[in-house]
Short mmCIF file of C-alpha atoms and ligand atoms in Angstrom, two decimals:
data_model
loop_
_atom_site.label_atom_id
_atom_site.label_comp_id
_atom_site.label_asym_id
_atom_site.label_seq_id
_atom_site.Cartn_x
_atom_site.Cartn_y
_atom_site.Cartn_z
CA UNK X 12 -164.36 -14.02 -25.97
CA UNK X 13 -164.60 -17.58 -24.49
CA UNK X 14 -162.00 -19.15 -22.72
CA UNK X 15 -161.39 -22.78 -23.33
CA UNK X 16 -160.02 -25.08 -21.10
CA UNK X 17 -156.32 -24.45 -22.55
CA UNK X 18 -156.90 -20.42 -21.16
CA UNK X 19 -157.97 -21.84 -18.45
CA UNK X 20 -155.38 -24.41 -17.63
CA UNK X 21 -152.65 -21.19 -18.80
CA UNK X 22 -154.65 -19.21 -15.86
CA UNK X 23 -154.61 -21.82 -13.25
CA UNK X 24 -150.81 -22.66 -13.54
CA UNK X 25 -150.17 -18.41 -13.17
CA UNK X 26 -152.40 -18.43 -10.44
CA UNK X 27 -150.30 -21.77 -8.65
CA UNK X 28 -146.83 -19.86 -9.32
CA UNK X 29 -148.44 -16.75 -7.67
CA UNK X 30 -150.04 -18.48 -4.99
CA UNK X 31 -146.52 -20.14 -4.44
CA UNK X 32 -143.61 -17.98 -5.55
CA UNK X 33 -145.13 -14.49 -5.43
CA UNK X 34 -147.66 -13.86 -2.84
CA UNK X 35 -145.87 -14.86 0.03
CA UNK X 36 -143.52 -12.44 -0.52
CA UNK X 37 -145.55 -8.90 -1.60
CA UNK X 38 -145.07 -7.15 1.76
CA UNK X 39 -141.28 -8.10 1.91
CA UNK X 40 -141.41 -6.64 -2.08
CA UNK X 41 -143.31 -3.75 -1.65
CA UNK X 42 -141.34 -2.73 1.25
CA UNK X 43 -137.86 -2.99 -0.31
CA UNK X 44 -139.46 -1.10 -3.19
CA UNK X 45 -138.03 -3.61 -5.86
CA UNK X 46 -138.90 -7.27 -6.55
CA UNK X 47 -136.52 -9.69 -7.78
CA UNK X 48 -137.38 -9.80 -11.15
CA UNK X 49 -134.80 -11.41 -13.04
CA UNK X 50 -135.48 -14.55 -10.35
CA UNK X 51 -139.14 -14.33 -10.80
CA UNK X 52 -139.13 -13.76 -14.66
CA UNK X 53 -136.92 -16.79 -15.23
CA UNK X 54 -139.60 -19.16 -13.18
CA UNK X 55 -142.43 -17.44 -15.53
CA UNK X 56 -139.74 -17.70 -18.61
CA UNK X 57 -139.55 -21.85 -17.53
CA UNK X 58 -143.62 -21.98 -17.54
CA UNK X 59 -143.56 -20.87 -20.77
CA UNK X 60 -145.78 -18.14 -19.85
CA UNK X 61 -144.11 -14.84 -21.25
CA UNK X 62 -144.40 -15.65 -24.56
CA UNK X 63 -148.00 -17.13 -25.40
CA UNK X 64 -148.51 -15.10 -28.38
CA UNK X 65 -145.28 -14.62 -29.60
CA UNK X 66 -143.78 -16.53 -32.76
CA UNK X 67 -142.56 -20.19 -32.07
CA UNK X 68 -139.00 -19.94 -33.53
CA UNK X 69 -138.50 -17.14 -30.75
CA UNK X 70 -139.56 -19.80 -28.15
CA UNK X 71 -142.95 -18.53 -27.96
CA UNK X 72 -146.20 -20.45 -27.84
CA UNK X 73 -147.44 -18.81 -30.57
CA UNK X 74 -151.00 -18.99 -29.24
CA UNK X 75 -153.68 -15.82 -30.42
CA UNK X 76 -154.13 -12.74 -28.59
CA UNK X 77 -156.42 -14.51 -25.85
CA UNK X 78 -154.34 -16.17 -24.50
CA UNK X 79 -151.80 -13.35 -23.60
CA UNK X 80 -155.25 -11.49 -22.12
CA UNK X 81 -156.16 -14.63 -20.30
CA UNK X 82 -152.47 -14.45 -18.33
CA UNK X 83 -152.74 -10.58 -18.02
CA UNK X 84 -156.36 -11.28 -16.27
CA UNK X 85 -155.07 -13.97 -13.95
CA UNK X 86 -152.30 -11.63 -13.27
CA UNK X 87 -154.36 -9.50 -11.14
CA UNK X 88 -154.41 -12.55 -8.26
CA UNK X 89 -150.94 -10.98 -7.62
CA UNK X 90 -151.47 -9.03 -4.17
CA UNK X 91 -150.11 -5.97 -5.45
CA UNK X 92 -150.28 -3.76 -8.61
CA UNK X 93 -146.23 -3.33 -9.02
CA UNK X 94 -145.18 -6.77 -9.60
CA UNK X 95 -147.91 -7.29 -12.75
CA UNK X 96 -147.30 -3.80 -14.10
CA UNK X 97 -143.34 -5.49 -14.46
CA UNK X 98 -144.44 -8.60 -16.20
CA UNK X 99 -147.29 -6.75 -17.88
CA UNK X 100 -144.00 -4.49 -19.64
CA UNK X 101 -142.37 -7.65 -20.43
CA UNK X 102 -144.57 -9.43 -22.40
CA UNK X 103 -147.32 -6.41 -23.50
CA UNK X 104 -145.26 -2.93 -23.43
CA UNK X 105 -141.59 -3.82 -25.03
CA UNK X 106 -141.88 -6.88 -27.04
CA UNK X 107 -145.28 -6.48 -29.19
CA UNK X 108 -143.61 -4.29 -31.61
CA UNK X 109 -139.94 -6.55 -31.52
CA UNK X 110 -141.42 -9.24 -32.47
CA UNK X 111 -143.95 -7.94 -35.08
CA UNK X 112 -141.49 -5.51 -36.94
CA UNK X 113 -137.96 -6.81 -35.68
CA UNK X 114 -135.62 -8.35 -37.80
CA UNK X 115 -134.70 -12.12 -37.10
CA UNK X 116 -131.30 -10.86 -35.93
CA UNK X 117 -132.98 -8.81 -33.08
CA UNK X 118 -135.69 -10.74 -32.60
CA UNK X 119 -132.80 -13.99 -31.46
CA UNK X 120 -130.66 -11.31 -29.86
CA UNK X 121 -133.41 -10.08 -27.45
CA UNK X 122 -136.74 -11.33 -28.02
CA UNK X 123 -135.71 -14.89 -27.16
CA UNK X 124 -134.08 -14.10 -24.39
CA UNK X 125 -137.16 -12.47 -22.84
CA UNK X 126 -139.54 -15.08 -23.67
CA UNK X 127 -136.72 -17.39 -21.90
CA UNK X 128 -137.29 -14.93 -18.85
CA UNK X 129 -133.19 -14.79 -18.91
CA UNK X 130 -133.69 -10.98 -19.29
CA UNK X 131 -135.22 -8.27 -18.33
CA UNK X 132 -136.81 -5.17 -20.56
CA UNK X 133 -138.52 -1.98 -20.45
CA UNK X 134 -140.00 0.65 -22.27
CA UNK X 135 -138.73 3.98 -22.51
CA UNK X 136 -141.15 6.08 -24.01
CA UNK X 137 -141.94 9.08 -21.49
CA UNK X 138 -139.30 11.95 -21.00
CA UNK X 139 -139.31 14.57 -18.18
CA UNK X 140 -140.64 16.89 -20.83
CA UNK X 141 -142.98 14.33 -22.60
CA UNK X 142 -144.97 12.09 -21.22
CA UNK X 143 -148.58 12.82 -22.65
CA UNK X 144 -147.51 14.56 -26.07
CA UNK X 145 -145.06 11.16 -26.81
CA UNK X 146 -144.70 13.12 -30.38
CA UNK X 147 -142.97 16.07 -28.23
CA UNK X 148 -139.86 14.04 -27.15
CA UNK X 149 -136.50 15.31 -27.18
CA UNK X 150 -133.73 12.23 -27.01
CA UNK X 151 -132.15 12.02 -30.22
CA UNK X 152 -129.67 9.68 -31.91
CA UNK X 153 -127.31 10.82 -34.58
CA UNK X 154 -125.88 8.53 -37.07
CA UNK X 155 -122.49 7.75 -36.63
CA UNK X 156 -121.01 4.88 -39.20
CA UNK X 157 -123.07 1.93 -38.83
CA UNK X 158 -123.85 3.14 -35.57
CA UNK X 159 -126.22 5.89 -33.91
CA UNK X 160 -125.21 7.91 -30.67
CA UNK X 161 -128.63 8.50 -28.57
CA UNK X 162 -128.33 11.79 -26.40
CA UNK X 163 -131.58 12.51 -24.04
CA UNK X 164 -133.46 11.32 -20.80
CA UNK X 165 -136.10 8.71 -20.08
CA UNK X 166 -138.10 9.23 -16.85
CA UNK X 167 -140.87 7.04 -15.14
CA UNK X 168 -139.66 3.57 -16.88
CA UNK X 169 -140.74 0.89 -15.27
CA UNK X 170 -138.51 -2.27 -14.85
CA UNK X 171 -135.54 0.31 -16.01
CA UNK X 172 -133.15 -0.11 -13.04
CA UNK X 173 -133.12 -4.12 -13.29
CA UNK X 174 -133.49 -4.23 -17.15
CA UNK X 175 -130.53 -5.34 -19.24
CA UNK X 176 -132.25 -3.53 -22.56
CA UNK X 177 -134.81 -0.38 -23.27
CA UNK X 178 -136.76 -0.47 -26.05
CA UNK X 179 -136.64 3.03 -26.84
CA UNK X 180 -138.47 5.73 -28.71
CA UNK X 181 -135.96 8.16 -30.26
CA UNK X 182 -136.08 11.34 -32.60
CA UNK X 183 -134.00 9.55 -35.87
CA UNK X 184 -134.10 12.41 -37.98
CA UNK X 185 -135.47 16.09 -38.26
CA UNK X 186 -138.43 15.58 -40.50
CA UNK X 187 -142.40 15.67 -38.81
CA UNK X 188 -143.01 14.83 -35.17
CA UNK X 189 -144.99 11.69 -36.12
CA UNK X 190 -142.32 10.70 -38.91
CA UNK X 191 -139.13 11.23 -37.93
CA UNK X 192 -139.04 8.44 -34.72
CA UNK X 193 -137.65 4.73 -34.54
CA UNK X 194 -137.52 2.10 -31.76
CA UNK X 195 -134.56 0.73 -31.08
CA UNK X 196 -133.63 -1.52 -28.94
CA UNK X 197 -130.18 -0.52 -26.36
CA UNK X 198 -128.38 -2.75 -24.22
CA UNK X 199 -129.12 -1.14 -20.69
CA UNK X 200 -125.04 -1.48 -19.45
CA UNK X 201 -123.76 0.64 -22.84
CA UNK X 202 -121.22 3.16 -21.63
CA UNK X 203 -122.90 6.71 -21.67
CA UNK X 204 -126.04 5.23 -19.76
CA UNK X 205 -126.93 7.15 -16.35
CA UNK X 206 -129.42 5.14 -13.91
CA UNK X 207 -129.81 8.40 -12.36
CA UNK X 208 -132.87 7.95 -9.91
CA UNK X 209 -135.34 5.65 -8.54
CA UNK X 210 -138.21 7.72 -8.75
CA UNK X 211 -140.50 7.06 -5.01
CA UNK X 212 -144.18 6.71 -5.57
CA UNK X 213 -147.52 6.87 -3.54
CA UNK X 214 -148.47 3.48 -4.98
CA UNK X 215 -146.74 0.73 -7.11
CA UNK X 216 -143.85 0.21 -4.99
CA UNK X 217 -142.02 -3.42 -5.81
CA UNK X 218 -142.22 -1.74 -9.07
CA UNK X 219 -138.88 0.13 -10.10
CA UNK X 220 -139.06 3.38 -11.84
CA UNK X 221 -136.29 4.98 -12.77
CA UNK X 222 -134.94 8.72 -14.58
CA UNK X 223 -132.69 7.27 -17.03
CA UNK X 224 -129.93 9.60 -18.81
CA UNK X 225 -128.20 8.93 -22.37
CA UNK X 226 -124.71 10.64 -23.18
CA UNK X 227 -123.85 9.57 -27.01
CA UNK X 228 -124.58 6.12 -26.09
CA UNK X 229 -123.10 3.87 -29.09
CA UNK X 230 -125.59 1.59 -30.52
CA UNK X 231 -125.75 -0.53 -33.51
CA UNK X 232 -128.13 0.84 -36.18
CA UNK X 233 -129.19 -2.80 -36.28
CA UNK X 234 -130.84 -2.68 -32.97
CA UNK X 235 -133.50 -0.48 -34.84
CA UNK X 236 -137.12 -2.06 -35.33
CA UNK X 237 -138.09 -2.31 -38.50
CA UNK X 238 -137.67 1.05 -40.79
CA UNK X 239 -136.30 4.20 -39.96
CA UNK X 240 -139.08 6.83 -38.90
CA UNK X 241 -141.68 4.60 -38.47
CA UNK X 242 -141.29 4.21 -34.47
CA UNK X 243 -144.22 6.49 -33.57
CA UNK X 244 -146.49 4.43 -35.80
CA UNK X 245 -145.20 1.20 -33.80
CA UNK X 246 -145.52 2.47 -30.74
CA UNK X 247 -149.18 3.76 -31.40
CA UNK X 248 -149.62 -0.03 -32.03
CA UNK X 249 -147.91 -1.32 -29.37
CA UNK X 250 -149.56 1.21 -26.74
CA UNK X 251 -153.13 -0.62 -28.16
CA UNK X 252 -151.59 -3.95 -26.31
CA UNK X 253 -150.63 -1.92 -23.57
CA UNK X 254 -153.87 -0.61 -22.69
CA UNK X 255 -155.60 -4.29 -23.18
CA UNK X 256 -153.52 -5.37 -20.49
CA UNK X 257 -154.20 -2.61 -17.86
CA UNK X 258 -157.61 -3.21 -18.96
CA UNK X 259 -157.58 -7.17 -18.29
CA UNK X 260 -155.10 -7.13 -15.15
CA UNK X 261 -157.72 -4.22 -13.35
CA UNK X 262 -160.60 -6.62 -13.34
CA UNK X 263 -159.96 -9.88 -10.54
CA UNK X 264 -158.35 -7.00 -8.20
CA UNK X 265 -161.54 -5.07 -7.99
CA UNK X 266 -163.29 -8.06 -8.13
CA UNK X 267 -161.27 -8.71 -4.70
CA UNK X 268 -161.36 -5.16 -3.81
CA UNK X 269 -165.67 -5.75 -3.77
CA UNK X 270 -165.50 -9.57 -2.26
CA UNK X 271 -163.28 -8.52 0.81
CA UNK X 272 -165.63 -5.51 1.28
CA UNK X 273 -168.31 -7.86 1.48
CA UNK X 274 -166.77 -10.05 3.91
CA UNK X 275 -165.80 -6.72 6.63
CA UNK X 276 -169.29 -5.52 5.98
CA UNK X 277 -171.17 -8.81 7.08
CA UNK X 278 -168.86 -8.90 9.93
CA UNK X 279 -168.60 -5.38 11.24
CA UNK X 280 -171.33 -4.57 13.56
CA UNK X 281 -172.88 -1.33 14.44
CA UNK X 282 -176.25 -0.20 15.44
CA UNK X 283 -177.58 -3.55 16.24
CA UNK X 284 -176.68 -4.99 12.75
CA UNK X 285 -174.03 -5.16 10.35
CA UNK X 286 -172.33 -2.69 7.74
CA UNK X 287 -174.01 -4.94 4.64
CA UNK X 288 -177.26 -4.48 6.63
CA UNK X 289 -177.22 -0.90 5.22
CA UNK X 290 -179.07 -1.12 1.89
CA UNK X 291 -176.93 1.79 0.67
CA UNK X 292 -173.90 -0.35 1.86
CA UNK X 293 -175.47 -3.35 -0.75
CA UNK X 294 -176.55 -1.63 -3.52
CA UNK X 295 -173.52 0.51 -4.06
CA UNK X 296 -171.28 -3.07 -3.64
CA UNK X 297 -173.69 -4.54 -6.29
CA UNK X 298 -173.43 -1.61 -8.41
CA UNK X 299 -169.60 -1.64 -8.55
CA UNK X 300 -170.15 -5.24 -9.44
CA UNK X 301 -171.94 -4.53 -12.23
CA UNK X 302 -169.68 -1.79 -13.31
CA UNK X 303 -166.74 -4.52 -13.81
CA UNK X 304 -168.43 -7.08 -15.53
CA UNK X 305 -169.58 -4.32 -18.00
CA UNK X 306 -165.75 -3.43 -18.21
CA UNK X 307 -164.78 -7.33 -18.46
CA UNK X 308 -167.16 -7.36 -21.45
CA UNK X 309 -165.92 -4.24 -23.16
CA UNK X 310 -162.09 -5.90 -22.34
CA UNK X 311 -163.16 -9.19 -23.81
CA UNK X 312 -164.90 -7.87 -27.15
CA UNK X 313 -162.28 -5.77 -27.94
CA UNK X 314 -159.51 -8.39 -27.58
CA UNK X 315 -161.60 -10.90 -29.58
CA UNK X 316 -161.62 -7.59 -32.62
CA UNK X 317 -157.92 -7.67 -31.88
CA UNK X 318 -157.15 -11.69 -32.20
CA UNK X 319 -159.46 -10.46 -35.99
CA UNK X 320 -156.93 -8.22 -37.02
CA UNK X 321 -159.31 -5.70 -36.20
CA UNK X 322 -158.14 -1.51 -35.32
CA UNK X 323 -159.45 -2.02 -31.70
CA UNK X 324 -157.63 1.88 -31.12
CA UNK X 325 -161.17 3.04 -30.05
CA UNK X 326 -162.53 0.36 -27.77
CA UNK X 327 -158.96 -0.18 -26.70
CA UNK X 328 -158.95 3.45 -25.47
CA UNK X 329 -162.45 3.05 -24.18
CA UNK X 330 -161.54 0.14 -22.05
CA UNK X 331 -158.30 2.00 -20.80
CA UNK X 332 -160.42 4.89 -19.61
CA UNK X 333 -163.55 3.11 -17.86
CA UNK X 334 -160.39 0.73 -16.40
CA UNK X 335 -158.65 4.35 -14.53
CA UNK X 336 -162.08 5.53 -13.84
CA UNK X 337 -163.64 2.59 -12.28
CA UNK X 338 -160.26 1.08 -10.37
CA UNK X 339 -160.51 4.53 -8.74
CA UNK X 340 -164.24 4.65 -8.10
CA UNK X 341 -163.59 1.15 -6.48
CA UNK X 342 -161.07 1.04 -4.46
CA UNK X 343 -162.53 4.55 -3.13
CA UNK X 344 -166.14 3.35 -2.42
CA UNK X 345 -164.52 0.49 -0.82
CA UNK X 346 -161.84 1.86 1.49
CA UNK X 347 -164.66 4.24 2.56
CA UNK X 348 -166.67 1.39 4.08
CA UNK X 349 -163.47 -0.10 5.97
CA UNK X 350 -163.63 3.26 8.09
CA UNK X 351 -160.32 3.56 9.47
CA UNK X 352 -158.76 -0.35 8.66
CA UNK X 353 -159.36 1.22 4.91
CA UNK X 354 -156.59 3.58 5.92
CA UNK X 355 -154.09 1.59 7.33
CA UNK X 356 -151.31 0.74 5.19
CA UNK X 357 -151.53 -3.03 5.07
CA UNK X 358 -155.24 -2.96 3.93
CA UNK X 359 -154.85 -5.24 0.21
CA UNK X 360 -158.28 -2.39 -0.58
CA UNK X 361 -156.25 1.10 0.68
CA UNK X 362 -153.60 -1.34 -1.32
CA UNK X 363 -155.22 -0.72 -4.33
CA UNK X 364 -156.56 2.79 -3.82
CA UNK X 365 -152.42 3.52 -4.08
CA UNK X 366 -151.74 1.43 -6.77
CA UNK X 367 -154.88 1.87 -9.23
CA UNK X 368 -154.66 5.21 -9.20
CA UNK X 369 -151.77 5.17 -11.95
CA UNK X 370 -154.31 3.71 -13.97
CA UNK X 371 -155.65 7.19 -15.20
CA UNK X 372 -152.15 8.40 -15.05
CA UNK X 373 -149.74 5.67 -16.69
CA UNK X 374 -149.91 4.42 -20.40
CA UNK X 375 -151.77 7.53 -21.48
CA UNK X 376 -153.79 9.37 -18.97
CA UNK X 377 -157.90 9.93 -18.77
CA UNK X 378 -157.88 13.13 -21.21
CA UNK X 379 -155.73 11.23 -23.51
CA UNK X 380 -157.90 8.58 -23.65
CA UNK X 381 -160.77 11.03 -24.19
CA UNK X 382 -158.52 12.50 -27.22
CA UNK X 383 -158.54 9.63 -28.90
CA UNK X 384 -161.42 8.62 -28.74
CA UNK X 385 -162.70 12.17 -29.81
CA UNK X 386 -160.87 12.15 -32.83
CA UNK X 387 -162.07 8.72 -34.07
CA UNK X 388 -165.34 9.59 -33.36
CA UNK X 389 -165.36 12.20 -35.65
CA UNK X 390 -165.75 15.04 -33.40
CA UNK X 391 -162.76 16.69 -33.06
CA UNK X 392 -161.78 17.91 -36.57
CA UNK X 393 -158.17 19.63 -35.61
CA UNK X 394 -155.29 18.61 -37.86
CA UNK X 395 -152.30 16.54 -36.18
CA UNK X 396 -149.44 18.41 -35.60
CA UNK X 397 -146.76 17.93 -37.98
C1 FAD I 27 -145.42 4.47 -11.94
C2 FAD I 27 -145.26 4.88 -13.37
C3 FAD I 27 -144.76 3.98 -14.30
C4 FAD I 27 -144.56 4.37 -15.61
N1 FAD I 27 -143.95 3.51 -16.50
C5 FAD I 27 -143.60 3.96 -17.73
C6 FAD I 27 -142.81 3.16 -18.61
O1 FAD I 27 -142.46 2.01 -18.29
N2 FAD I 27 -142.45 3.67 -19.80
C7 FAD I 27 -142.81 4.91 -20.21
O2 FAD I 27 -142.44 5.33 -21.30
N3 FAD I 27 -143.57 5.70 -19.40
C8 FAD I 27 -143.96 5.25 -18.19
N4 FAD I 27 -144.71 6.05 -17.35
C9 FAD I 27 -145.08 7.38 -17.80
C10 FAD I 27 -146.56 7.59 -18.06
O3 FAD I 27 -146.93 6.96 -19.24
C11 FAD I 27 -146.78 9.12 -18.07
O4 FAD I 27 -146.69 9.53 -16.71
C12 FAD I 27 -148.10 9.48 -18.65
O5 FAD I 27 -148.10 9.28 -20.03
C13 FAD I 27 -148.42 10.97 -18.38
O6 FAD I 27 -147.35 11.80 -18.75
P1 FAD I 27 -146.78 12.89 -17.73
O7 FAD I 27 -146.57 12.25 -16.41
O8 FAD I 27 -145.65 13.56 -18.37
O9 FAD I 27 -147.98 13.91 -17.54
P2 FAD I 27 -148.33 15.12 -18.52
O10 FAD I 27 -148.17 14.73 -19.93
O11 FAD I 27 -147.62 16.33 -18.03
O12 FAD I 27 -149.88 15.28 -18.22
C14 FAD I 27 -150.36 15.78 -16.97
C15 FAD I 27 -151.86 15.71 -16.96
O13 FAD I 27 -152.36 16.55 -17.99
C16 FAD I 27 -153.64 16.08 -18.35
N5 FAD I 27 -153.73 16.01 -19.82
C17 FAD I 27 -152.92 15.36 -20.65
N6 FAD I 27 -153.33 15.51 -21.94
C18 FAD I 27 -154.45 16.29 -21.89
C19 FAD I 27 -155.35 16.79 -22.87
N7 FAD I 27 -155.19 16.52 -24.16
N8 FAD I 27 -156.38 17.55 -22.45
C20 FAD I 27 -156.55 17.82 -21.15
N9 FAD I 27 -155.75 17.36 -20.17
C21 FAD I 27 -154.70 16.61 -20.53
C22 FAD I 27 -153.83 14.70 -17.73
O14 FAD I 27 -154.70 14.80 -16.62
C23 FAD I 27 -152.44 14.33 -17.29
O15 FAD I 27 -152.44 13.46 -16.17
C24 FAD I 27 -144.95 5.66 -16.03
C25 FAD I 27 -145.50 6.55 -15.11
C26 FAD I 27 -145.64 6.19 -13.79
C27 FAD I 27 -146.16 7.20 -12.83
#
């Protein structure tokens, strides 16, 4: 992938806002545990910049893949994990599948306004009993006139207790697990909806999460995307953009996690020298190094497949794993070599040690990664369960 000036122009403009509008005010964010994010999406809605690839008549740009990689990249100049993972739902985790399936109804309804940045979404895919094994969910919505009535519980959805819609992965019907599922889209203040916690995390904290609860919440069959039992397909799909993004968004934080390493290490003085005296100290900084341009690379090919219209499932999943592995790997090596400032709370590197380490976790965890890519390699022979 090559960026032109145009993804470059995209990147500096994010990188202004942040520099501006954001950055100043992680600590204040991360302490509160919640960002502002209808104020700060409708400033990124104005720069046109949460919409790049989606369809014009929506008020997107509609620009090619890249350029939605390109903003998810510069992304990671944010001083925090939380407030990216939020925009990173917006425009990569609800909307991919809206606006390729969604009828033009739905698409004005909600995708617009999102792209405007006059709303906020999330995806509600993960249940207290399903997070991993998505085909193994429980909510269910029963048809009721023109209308369904969803019954169940969403936990660990980011952006949920701001959002003003969930696009949401529901059982539709009783046929097999991998048929019988459809997204729809539900207004977030529909009678029958329980924000029942904010779930507190070790990491990720301007970032909402939220245990969400549905009691025969009445929604238009309308707000379905595209046909009936064909959500788990679409989701599959959409989760491919999804991992892109935590691919692309990992890469300038580690890149900061290494530089800022450097920087203690040349300063901090012990045994007559410096830390980046030690030749272990250098190599293993140079090694990480190398580690995330080999991920960048792996990132950028399969995004260029993707703008093809190439099934990027397996170097999608590839790029998802080496991202949980290596943020880890990272952040750890580096905090190590702060000594006891790597512990402290403030430290942007123990920072990312907190927040990076949802990165095996969230989205589809390590193993499922692994799964995936087992299957499509041919090695793992075992029927899906139907
Ligand atoms: C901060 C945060 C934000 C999130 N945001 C969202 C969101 O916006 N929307 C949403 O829908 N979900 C969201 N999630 C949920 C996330 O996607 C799930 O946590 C994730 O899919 C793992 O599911 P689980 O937590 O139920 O763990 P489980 O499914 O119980 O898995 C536990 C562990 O089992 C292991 N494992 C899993 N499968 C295998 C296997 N095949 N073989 C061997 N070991 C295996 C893995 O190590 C895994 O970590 C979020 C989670 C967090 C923590």
């Amino acid at each position: 992938m090559h960026y032109t000036h145009e993804h470059l122009e995209i990147q500096k403009t994010l990188r202004r806002f942040i520099d501006e509008e954001i950055n100043p005010h992680v600590d204040e964010w991360e302490a509160a545990e919640a960002f502002p994010a209808h104020e700060v999406f409708r400033k990124l809605g104005q720069l046109g910049l949460l919409g790049l690839n989606k369809p014009e008549e929506y008020g997107g740009a509609g620009l090619d893949y890249s350029y939605a990689m390109a903003l998810a990249e510069a992304l990671g100049h944010v001083d925090c994990g939380g407030i990216p993972m939020a925009v990173g739902v917006q425009t990569d985790m609800c909307t991919p599948a809206l606006a390729r399936f969604g009828s033009d109804e739905l698409r004005r309804e909600f995708l617009a306004p999102a792209i405007a940045g006059e709303t906020v979404g999330c995806i509600g895919v993960s249940e207290p009993g399903a997070g991993s094994d998505v085909a193994g969910l429980k909510s269910y919505a029963k048809k009721d006139g023109d209308d369904y009535l969803i019954t169940g519980q969403k936990m660990w959805i980011t952006n949920s207790l701001q959002a003003d819609w969930m696009c949401m992965l529901v059982n539709t019907g009783d046929g097999p697990a991998h048929r019988n599922k459809s997204l729809v889209i539900v207004p977030m203040d529909s009678p029958g909806i329980e924000k029942a916690k904010k779930i507190r995390k070790i990491g990720m904290h301007s970032s909402d999460t939220g245990l969400i609860y549905f009691d025969n919440v009445r929604v238009p069959q309308r707000n379905r995307i595209g046909e009936e039992g064909q959500g788990f397909v679409y989701q599959m799909q959409q989760f491919q953009e999804e991992r892109l993004w935590c691919a692309a968004s990992s890469l300038e934080p580690m890149d900061t996690c290494i530089a800022q390493t450097i920087e203690w290490a040349q300063q901090r003085r012990m045994f007559g020298a410096t830390l980046a005296d030690q030749q272990w100290v250098q190599f293993k900084l140079a090694e990480l190094k190398t580690e995330v341009e080999a991920l960048r690379a792996l990132t950028y090919r399969a995004c260029d497949l993707h703008v093809q219209g190439e099934d990027v499932t397996q170097l999608a999943s590839m790029a998802k794993l080496k991202t949980g592995r290596l943020t880890r790997e990272v952040s750890d090596t580096c905090l190590q070599f702060w000594g006891g400032m790597g512990f402290t709370w403030e430290n942007r590197v123990s920072r990312l040690f907190r927040d990076g380490r949802l990165g095996s976790i969230g989205g589809g965890a390590d193993e499922v990664m692994l799964g995936i890519l087992a299957k499509t390699m041919g090695i793992a022979k075992r029927p899906p369960r139907e």
